[in-house]
PDB file of C-alpha atoms in Angstrom:
ATOM      1  CA  MET A   1      -4.815 109.352 108.739  1.00 38.00           C
ATOM      2  CA  ALA A   2      -6.766 112.600 108.987  1.00 39.00           C
ATOM      3  CA  LEU A   3      -3.529 114.609 109.924  1.00 40.00           C
ATOM      4  CA  CYS A   4      -3.829 118.632 109.429  1.00 36.00           C
ATOM      5  CA  LYS A   5      -7.692 118.526 107.937  1.00 39.00           C
ATOM      6  CA  ARG A   6      -8.569 120.955 111.275  1.00 39.00           C
ATOM      7  CA  ARG A   7      -6.258 123.190 112.978  1.00 43.00           C
ATOM      8  CA  ARG A   8      -6.852 121.443 116.210  1.00 48.00           C
ATOM      9  CA  SER A   9      -6.392 117.890 114.930  1.00 51.00           C
ATOM     10  CA  PHE A  10      -2.773 117.803 114.454  1.00 62.00           C
ATOM     11  CA  SER A  11      -2.122 117.942 118.366  1.00 64.00           C
ATOM     12  CA  PHE A  12      -5.106 115.397 118.882  1.00 67.00           C
ATOM     13  CA  PHE A  13      -3.427 113.140 115.863  1.00 69.00           C
ATOM     14  CA  TRP A  14       0.233 113.265 117.095  1.00 69.00           C
ATOM     15  CA  LYS A  15      -1.391 111.949 121.002  1.00 72.00           C
ATOM     16  CA  ARG A  16      -2.565 109.291 119.208  1.00 76.00           C
ATOM     17  CA  VAL A  17       0.478 108.190 117.073  1.00 78.00           C
ATOM     18  CA  LYS A  18       2.491 107.964 120.040  1.00 79.00           C
ATOM     19  CA  ALA A  19       1.297 105.122 121.224  1.00 80.00           C
ATOM     20  CA  LEU A  20       1.206 103.645 117.862  1.00 83.00           C
ATOM     21  CA  ALA A  21       4.962 104.200 117.222  1.00 85.00           C
ATOM     22  CA  ALA A  22       5.490 102.480 120.310  1.00 86.00           C
ATOM     23  CA  ASP A  23       3.663  98.971 119.661  1.00 87.00           C
ATOM     24  CA  ILE A  24       5.479  99.193 115.909  1.00 88.00           C
ATOM     25  CA  CYS A  25       9.038  99.624 117.602  1.00 89.00           C
ATOM     26  CA  ARG A  26       7.676  96.997 119.689  1.00 89.00           C
ATOM     27  CA  ASP A  27       7.896  94.494 116.828  1.00 87.00           C
ATOM     28  CA  LEU A  28      10.009  95.990 114.323  1.00 90.00           C
ATOM     29  CA  LYS A  29      13.363  97.333 113.754  1.00 93.00           C
ATOM     30  CA  ILE A  30      11.860 100.012 112.396  1.00 94.00           C
ATOM     31  CA  LEU A  31      14.696 102.942 112.177  1.00 95.00           C
ATOM     32  CA  ARG A  32      17.135  99.857 109.956  1.00 94.00           C
ATOM     33  CA  LEU A  33      13.997  99.375 107.598  1.00 94.00           C
ATOM     34  CA  PHE A  34      13.657 102.856 107.025  1.00 95.00           C
ATOM     35  CA  LYS A  35      16.754 102.853 106.283  1.00 93.00           C
ATOM     36  CA  GLN A  36      16.240 100.252 103.993  1.00 92.00           C
ATOM     37  CA  TYR A  37      13.436 101.814 102.386  1.00 93.00           C
ATOM     38  CA  LEU A  38      15.074 105.346 101.770  1.00 92.00           C
ATOM     39  CA  ARG A  39      18.072 103.171  99.923  1.00 89.00           C
ATOM     40  CA  SER A  40      15.614 101.101  97.812  1.00 90.00           C
ATOM     41  CA  GLY A  41      11.938 100.237  98.993  1.00 91.00           C
ATOM     42  CA  TYR A  42      10.171 103.247  97.264  1.00 93.00           C
ATOM     43  CA  TYR A  43       9.296 101.393  94.175  1.00 94.00           C
ATOM     44  CA  PRO A  44       7.626  97.982  94.311  1.00 92.00           C
ATOM     45  CA  PHE A  45      10.616  95.944  92.184  1.00 90.00           C
ATOM     46  CA  PHE A  46      12.022  96.015  95.474  1.00 87.00           C
ATOM     47  CA  LEU A  47      10.354  92.711  95.851  1.00 87.00           C
ATOM     48  CA  GLU A  48      12.762  90.962  93.557  1.00 86.00           C
ATOM     49  CA  GLY A  49      15.611  91.745  94.976  1.00 83.00           C
ATOM     50  CA  GLU A  50      17.845  94.747  96.257  1.00 82.00           C
ATOM     51  CA  ASP A  51      20.758  93.412  93.863  1.00 83.00           C
ATOM     52  CA  TYR A  52      18.767  94.345  91.206  1.00 89.00           C
ATOM     53  CA  TYR A  53      16.910  97.491  92.554  1.00 93.00           C
ATOM     54  CA  ARG A  54      19.651 100.536  91.223  1.00 91.00           C
ATOM     55  CA  LEU A  55      19.745  98.429  87.896  1.00 92.00           C
ATOM     56  CA  ARG A  56      16.228  98.545  87.532  1.00 94.00           C
ATOM     57  CA  LEU A  57      15.095 101.927  88.649  1.00 95.00           C
ATOM     58  CA  ARG A  58      17.769 103.590  85.985  1.00 94.00           C
ATOM     59  CA  GLU A  59      16.131 101.666  83.338  1.00 95.00           C
ATOM     60  CA  VAL A  60      12.999 103.473  84.540  1.00 95.00           C
ATOM     61  CA  ILE A  61      14.336 107.041  84.760  1.00 96.00           C
ATOM     62  CA  ASN A  62      16.137 105.979  81.295  1.00 96.00           C
ATOM     63  CA  HIS A  63      12.548 105.050  80.102  1.00 96.00           C
ATOM     64  CA  ILE A  64      11.363 108.353  81.454  1.00 96.00           C
ATOM     65  CA  LEU A  65      13.423 110.752  79.845  1.00 95.00           C
ATOM     66  CA  GLU A  66      13.926 108.646  76.755  1.00 95.00           C
ATOM     67  CA  VAL A  67      10.458 107.323  75.712  1.00 95.00           C
ATOM     68  CA  ASP A  68       7.541 109.082  78.174  1.00 94.00           C
ATOM     69  CA  LEU A  69       8.433 112.785  77.909  1.00 92.00           C
ATOM     70  CA  PRO A  70       8.951 112.788  74.088  1.00 91.00           C
ATOM     71  CA  TYR A  71       5.996 111.080  73.886  1.00 91.00           C
ATOM     72  CA  ILE A  72       3.627 112.898  76.137  1.00 89.00           C
ATOM     73  CA  SER A  73       5.523 116.467  76.222  1.00 88.00           C
ATOM     74  CA  GLY A  74       7.053 116.672  72.438  1.00 87.00           C
ATOM     75  CA  ILE A  75      10.553 116.874  74.144  1.00 89.00           C
ATOM     76  CA  GLU A  76      12.702 116.564  70.902  1.00 89.00           C
ATOM     77  CA  ILE A  77      14.882 113.628  70.724  1.00 89.00           C
ATOM     78  CA  ARG A  78      17.979 115.707  70.477  1.00 89.00           C
ATOM     79  CA  GLN A  79      17.551 117.131  73.972  1.00 92.00           C
ATOM     80  CA  ILE A  80      17.332 114.372  75.908  1.00 94.00           C
ATOM     81  CA  ALA A  81      20.965 114.042  76.669  1.00 95.00           C
ATOM     82  CA  LYS A  82      21.256 117.640  77.753  1.00 95.00           C
ATOM     83  CA  ILE A  83      17.699 116.815  80.028  1.00 95.00           C
ATOM     84  CA  LYS A  84      20.012 114.106  81.445  1.00 95.00           C
ATOM     85  CA  ARG A  85      22.752 116.290  82.001  1.00 94.00           C
ATOM     86  CA  LEU A  86      20.319 118.467  83.996  1.00 93.00           C
ATOM     87  CA  LEU A  87      19.361 115.713  86.341  1.00 93.00           C
ATOM     88  CA  TYR A  88      22.898 114.773  87.328  1.00 92.00           C
ATOM     89  CA  MET A  89      23.657 118.165  88.429  1.00 89.00           C
ATOM     90  CA  LEU A  90      20.919 118.574  90.243  1.00 88.00           C
ATOM     91  CA  ALA A  91      20.954 114.960  91.965  1.00 88.00           C
ATOM     92  CA  VAL A  92      24.973 115.709  92.587  1.00 85.00           C
ATOM     93  CA  THR A  93      23.800 119.070  94.651  1.00 79.00           C
ATOM     94  CA  LEU A  94      20.202 118.544  96.326  1.00 65.00           C
ATOM     95  CA  PRO A  95      18.675 119.949  98.114  1.00 69.00           C
ATOM     96  CA  PHE A  96      19.676 122.801  95.126  1.00 73.00           C
ATOM     97  CA  ALA A  97      19.517 126.437  95.233  1.00 83.00           C
ATOM     98  CA  PRO A  98      19.445 126.915  91.179  1.00 85.00           C
ATOM     99  CA  ASN A  99      21.249 129.473  89.798  1.00 87.00           C
ATOM    100  CA  ILE A 100      19.287 129.459  86.338  1.00 88.00           C
ATOM    101  CA  VAL A 101      21.986 131.032  84.173  1.00 90.00           C
ATOM    102  CA  LYS A 102      24.806 128.790  85.368  1.00 90.00           C
ATOM    103  CA  LEU A 103      22.037 125.979  85.173  1.00 91.00           C
ATOM    104  CA  SER A 104      21.511 126.909  81.426  1.00 93.00           C
ATOM    105  CA  GLU A 105      25.384 126.992  80.374  1.00 93.00           C
ATOM    106  CA  ALA A 106      26.458 123.838  81.752  1.00 92.00           C
ATOM    107  CA  THR A 107      23.774 122.218  80.229  1.00 93.00           C
ATOM    108  CA  GLY A 108      23.278 123.866  77.145  1.00 94.00           C
ATOM    109  CA  ILE A 109      19.299 124.787  77.603  1.00 94.00           C
ATOM    110  CA  SER A 110      18.191 127.757  77.017  1.00 92.00           C
ATOM    111  CA  ARG A 111      16.304 129.650  80.136  1.00 90.00           C
ATOM    112  CA  PRO A 112      12.913 129.419  78.902  1.00 90.00           C
ATOM    113  CA  LYS A 113      13.619 125.971  78.288  1.00 92.00           C
ATOM    114  CA  LEU A 114      14.955 124.921  81.417  1.00 93.00           C
ATOM    115  CA  TYR A 115      11.756 126.048  83.349  1.00 92.00           C
ATOM    116  CA  GLU A 116       9.814 123.848  81.064  1.00 92.00           C
ATOM    117  CA  TYR A 117      12.419 121.222  81.266  1.00 94.00           C
ATOM    118  CA  LEU A 118      12.394 121.265  85.439  1.00 94.00           C
ATOM    119  CA  GLU A 119       8.549 121.457  85.451  1.00 92.00           C
ATOM    120  CA  HIS A 120       8.144 118.230  83.114  1.00 93.00           C
ATOM    121  CA  LEU A 121      10.500 116.404  84.959  1.00 95.00           C
ATOM    122  CA  GLN A 122       8.098 117.442  88.122  1.00 93.00           C
ATOM    123  CA  ASP A 123       5.454 116.147  86.582  1.00 92.00           C
ATOM    124  CA  ALA A 124       7.043 113.230  85.541  1.00 94.00           C
ATOM    125  CA  LYS A 125       7.513 112.348  89.567  1.00 94.00           C
ATOM    126  CA  LEU A 126      11.524 112.854  88.941  1.00 96.00           C
ATOM    127  CA  LEU A 127      11.588 116.053  91.015  1.00 95.00           C
ATOM    128  CA  ASN A 128       9.853 118.166  93.426  1.00 93.00           C
ATOM    129  CA  LEU A 129      10.152 121.854  92.793  1.00 93.00           C
ATOM    130  CA  LEU A 130       9.663 124.106  95.850  1.00 93.00           C
ATOM    131  CA  ARG A 131       9.033 127.955  96.331  1.00 91.00           C
ATOM    132  CA  GLN A 132       9.561 130.368  99.187  1.00 90.00           C
ATOM    133  CA  ARG A 133       6.271 130.779 101.594  1.00 85.00           C
ATOM    134  CA  GLY A 134       3.931 133.772  99.669  1.00 74.00           C
ATOM    135  CA  ARG A 135       5.869 133.700  96.225  1.00 69.00           C
ATOM    136  CA  GLY A 136       2.952 132.067  93.998  1.00 62.00           C
ATOM    137  CA  TYR A 137       3.250 129.569  91.689  1.00 61.00           C
ATOM    138  CA  ALA A 138       2.606 130.615  88.340  1.00 60.00           C
ATOM    139  CA  ILE A 139       4.410 127.979  85.748  1.00 60.00           C
ATOM    140  CA  LEU A 140       7.978 128.561  84.004  1.00 64.00           C
ATOM    141  CA  THR A 141       9.260 130.288  86.875  1.00 76.00           C
ATOM    142  CA  LYS A 142      12.795 129.875  88.688  1.00 85.00           C
ATOM    143  CA  PRO A 143      12.183 127.741  91.858  1.00 91.00           C
ATOM    144  CA  ASP A 144      13.618 128.782  95.177  1.00 92.00           C
ATOM    145  CA  LYS A 145      15.139 125.292  95.049  1.00 92.00           C
ATOM    146  CA  ILE A 146      15.019 121.863  93.704  1.00 92.00           C
ATOM    147  CA  CYS A 147      14.582 118.316  95.257  1.00 90.00           C
ATOM    148  CA  LEU A 148      14.677 114.674  93.335  1.00 93.00           C
ATOM    149  CA  GLU A 149      10.856 113.020  94.197  1.00 94.00           C
ATOM    150  CA  ASN A 150      12.427 110.497  96.502  1.00 94.00           C
ATOM    151  CA  GLY A 151      15.637 109.028  97.672  1.00 92.00           C
ATOM    152  CA  ASN A 152      15.854 106.049  96.045  1.00 94.00           C
ATOM    153  CA  LEU A 153      16.076 108.196  92.905  1.00 94.00           C
ATOM    154  CA  MET A 154      19.595 109.718  94.325  1.00 90.00           C
ATOM    155  CA  HIS A 155      21.084 106.206  95.334  1.00 89.00           C
ATOM    156  CA  ALA A 156      20.488 105.513  91.777  1.00 91.00           C
ATOM    157  CA  ILE A 157      21.359 108.669  89.478  1.00 90.00           C
ATOM    158  CA  ALA A 158      24.447 110.343  92.635  1.00 84.00           C
ATOM    159  CA  GLU A 159      25.570 107.331  94.233  1.00 73.00           C
ATOM    160  CA  ASP A 160      26.288 109.589  97.284  1.00 74.00           C
ATOM    161  CA  MET A 161      23.442 109.889  99.905  1.00 76.00           C
ATOM    162  CA  ASN A 162      23.911 113.076 102.570  1.00 84.00           C
ATOM    163  CA  ALA A 163      21.590 112.226 105.421  1.00 88.00           C
ATOM    164  CA  GLY A 164      20.245 115.644 105.961  1.00 89.00           C
ATOM    165  CA  THR A 165      19.249 115.595 102.100  1.00 89.00           C
ATOM    166  CA  LEU A 166      17.788 111.602 102.454  1.00 91.00           C
ATOM    167  CA  ARG A 167      15.170 113.464 105.627  1.00 94.00           C
ATOM    168  CA  GLU A 168      14.105 116.384 103.457  1.00 93.00           C
ATOM    169  CA  LEU A 169      13.215 114.291 100.136  1.00 93.00           C
ATOM    170  CA  PHE A 170      11.415 111.797 102.491  1.00 95.00           C
ATOM    171  CA  PHE A 171       9.751 114.602 104.443  1.00 96.00           C
ATOM    172  CA  VAL A 172       8.497 116.114 101.529  1.00 95.00           C
ATOM    173  CA  ASN A 173       7.911 113.137  99.102  1.00 94.00           C
ATOM    174  CA  GLN A 174       5.560 111.972 101.779  1.00 93.00           C
ATOM    175  CA  LEU A 175       3.780 115.414 102.360  1.00 92.00           C
ATOM    176  CA  ARG A 176       2.987 116.103  98.835  1.00 90.00           C
ATOM    177  CA  ASN A 177       1.812 112.881  98.344  1.00 87.00           C
ATOM    178  CA  ALA A 178      -0.726 112.498 101.220  1.00 84.00           C
ATOM    179  CA  PHE A 179      -2.293 115.810 100.294  1.00 77.00           C
ATOM    180  CA  SER A 180      -2.031 117.156  97.079  1.00 67.00           C
ATOM    181  CA  THR A 181      -4.912 115.398  95.451  1.00 59.00           C
ATOM    182  CA  HIS A 182      -5.031 117.687  92.518  1.00 55.00           C
ATOM    183  CA  PRO A 183      -1.683 118.478  90.258  1.00 52.00           C
ATOM    184  CA  ALA A 184      -2.687 121.841  90.222  1.00 50.00           C
ATOM    185  CA  LEU A 185      -2.195 122.288  94.019  1.00 53.00           C
ATOM    186  CA  ILE A 186       1.024 120.203  94.838  1.00 56.00           C
ATOM    187  CA  ASP A 187       3.247 122.796  94.982  1.00 56.00           C
ATOM    188  CA  ALA A 188       0.919 124.604  97.883  1.00 63.00           C
ATOM    189  CA  THR A 189       1.038 122.057 100.271  1.00 83.00           C
ATOM    190  CA  VAL A 190       4.775 122.191 101.427  1.00 91.00           C
ATOM    191  CA  GLU A 191       6.407 125.553 100.985  1.00 92.00           C
ATOM    192  CA  LEU A 192      10.050 127.057 102.411  1.00 94.00           C
ATOM    193  CA  THR A 193      10.183 129.100 104.886  1.00 92.00           C
ATOM    194  CA  ASP A 194      12.467 131.449 106.915  1.00 89.00           C
ATOM    195  CA  ARG A 195      12.080 130.079 110.240  1.00 89.00           C
ATOM    196  CA  GLY A 196      12.299 126.335 110.055  1.00 91.00           C
ATOM    197  CA  ASP A 197      12.419 124.549 106.947  1.00 93.00           C
ATOM    198  CA  PHE A 198       8.755 123.850 105.631  1.00 95.00           C
ATOM    199  CA  TRP A 199       5.716 125.102 105.807  1.00 93.00           C
ATOM    200  CA  VAL A 200       2.390 122.948 105.302  1.00 92.00           C
ATOM    201  CA  LYS A 201      -0.434 123.455 104.329  1.00 86.00           C
ATOM    202  CA  SER A 202      -0.423 126.787 105.415  1.00 86.00           C
ATOM    203  CA  ALA A 203      -0.271 126.441 108.974  1.00 88.00           C
ATOM    204  CA  TYR A 204       2.314 123.822 110.112  1.00 91.00           C
ATOM    205  CA  THR A 205       5.964 124.415 110.480  1.00 94.00           C
ATOM    206  CA  PHE A 206       8.895 121.780 110.231  1.00 95.00           C
ATOM    207  CA  GLU A 207      12.189 121.471 111.069  1.00 95.00           C
ATOM    208  CA  ILE A 208      13.978 118.257 109.898  1.00 95.00           C
ATOM    209  CA  GLY A 209      17.093 117.410 111.402  1.00 93.00           C
ATOM    210  CA  GLY A 210      18.792 113.977 113.204  1.00 93.00           C
ATOM    211  CA  LYS A 211      18.256 113.223 117.218  1.00 90.00           C
ATOM    212  CA  THR A 212      20.029 116.187 118.461  1.00 90.00           C
ATOM    213  CA  LYS A 213      18.077 118.554 116.863  1.00 87.00           C
ATOM    214  CA  THR A 214      16.997 121.195 119.063  1.00 83.00           C
ATOM    215  CA  CYS A 215      13.615 123.685 118.894  1.00 82.00           C
ATOM    216  CA  ASP A 216      16.050 126.811 119.385  1.00 83.00           C
ATOM    217  CA  GLN A 217      14.810 127.965 115.471  1.00 83.00           C
ATOM    218  CA  LEU A 218      11.386 127.210 116.056  1.00 87.00           C
ATOM    219  CA  GLU A 219      10.881 128.969 119.234  1.00 86.00           C
ATOM    220  CA  GLY A 220       7.991 131.694 119.426  1.00 87.00           C
ATOM    221  CA  ILE A 221       6.324 129.674 115.947  1.00 89.00           C
ATOM    222  CA  LYS A 222       2.956 128.533 116.773  1.00 88.00           C
ATOM    223  CA  GLU A 223       2.385 125.055 115.137  1.00 87.00           C
ATOM    224  CA  SER A 224       5.626 124.117 114.705  1.00 91.00           C
ATOM    225  CA  TYR A 225       6.866 120.470 114.812  1.00 92.00           C
ATOM    226  CA  ILE A 226      10.589 119.115 114.344  1.00 93.00           C
ATOM    227  CA  ALA A 227      10.457 115.643 112.297  1.00 95.00           C
ATOM    228  CA  ALA A 228      13.443 113.892 113.738  1.00 95.00           C
ATOM    229  CA  ASP A 229      15.769 111.083 112.163  1.00 96.00           C
ATOM    230  CA  ASP A 230      17.242 108.239 114.251  1.00 95.00           C
ATOM    231  CA  ILE A 231      14.262 108.121 116.778  1.00 94.00           C
ATOM    232  CA  GLU A 232      11.686 105.326 117.287  1.00 92.00           C
ATOM    233  CA  THR A 233       9.653 107.551 119.502  1.00 88.00           C
ATOM    234  CA  GLY A 234       8.676 111.062 119.963  1.00 84.00           C
ATOM    235  CA  PHE A 235       7.873 113.443 122.677  1.00 83.00           C
ATOM    236  CA  GLY A 236       7.383 117.276 123.152  1.00 82.00           C
ATOM    237  CA  ASN A 237       7.025 118.450 119.598  1.00 85.00           C
ATOM    238  CA  LYS A 238       9.593 115.983 118.125  1.00 90.00           C
ATOM    239  CA  ILE A 239       8.167 113.932 116.054  1.00 91.00           C
ATOM    240  CA  PRO A 240      10.179 110.588 114.075  1.00 94.00           C
ATOM    241  CA  LEU A 241      10.609 111.068 110.772  1.00 96.00           C
ATOM    242  CA  TRP A 242      10.035 107.573 109.980  1.00 95.00           C
ATOM    243  CA  LEU A 243       5.815 108.136 111.373  1.00 92.00           C
ATOM    244  CA  PHE A 244       5.432 110.302 108.198  1.00 92.00           C
ATOM    245  CA  GLY A 245       5.353 107.113 106.088  1.00 91.00           C
ATOM    246  CA  PHE A 246       2.381 106.388 107.023  1.00 86.00           C
ATOM    247  CA  LEU A 247       0.647 109.349 105.373  1.00 82.00           C
ATOM    248  CA  TYR A 248       1.176 108.202 102.055  1.00 68.00           C
TER     249      TYR A 248
END
């Protein structure tokens, strides 16, 4: 779906997708399936059964941290336990507006190394680092918010899955994977903004919420939309959150 290729394309896209959403919902219990996907549907080994999914995902995380990162990034093995502690701390408090000093003290990782490890964890598809609109994207600078790369990781690491957090993780994950064709551009695809939650492709403002989310915070903002959970089909500028999964 060629979402946002031109400024006029989004409204055109949305009109067509309303009909598509109605067709899908006639045949599927889409909201139930979407909840299942957020919990245990992101990685292909979900086909092996949900009973072992969480265990398999933890094995993947451990392999990334214990084998891939030291090999690819040259991280010393003795630092891995600290990085695991960092990932857990981020998972249980996401979406996380980081206090680098406190994170450094809690994990025993120096501040320069902490910035470096956060970038490595994003490269490894375990985190998404978000920065405020207009801030720029110099490597090894403090992110304004940190998200796990997808909701399944939260289920595997933190157990407690906050609905609002899962919605944001899903939205950022889908938009970044859909539009970031080059690693150097990934941060600029979805940014934080003062009004609304996210600024997408330097053109579109999105607020993320449940089915009762209102447009009050978006009043007066052109090209602004609500990505709403718990609705099957949208109306006005309210788009079902699950539909963004078709961008991937």
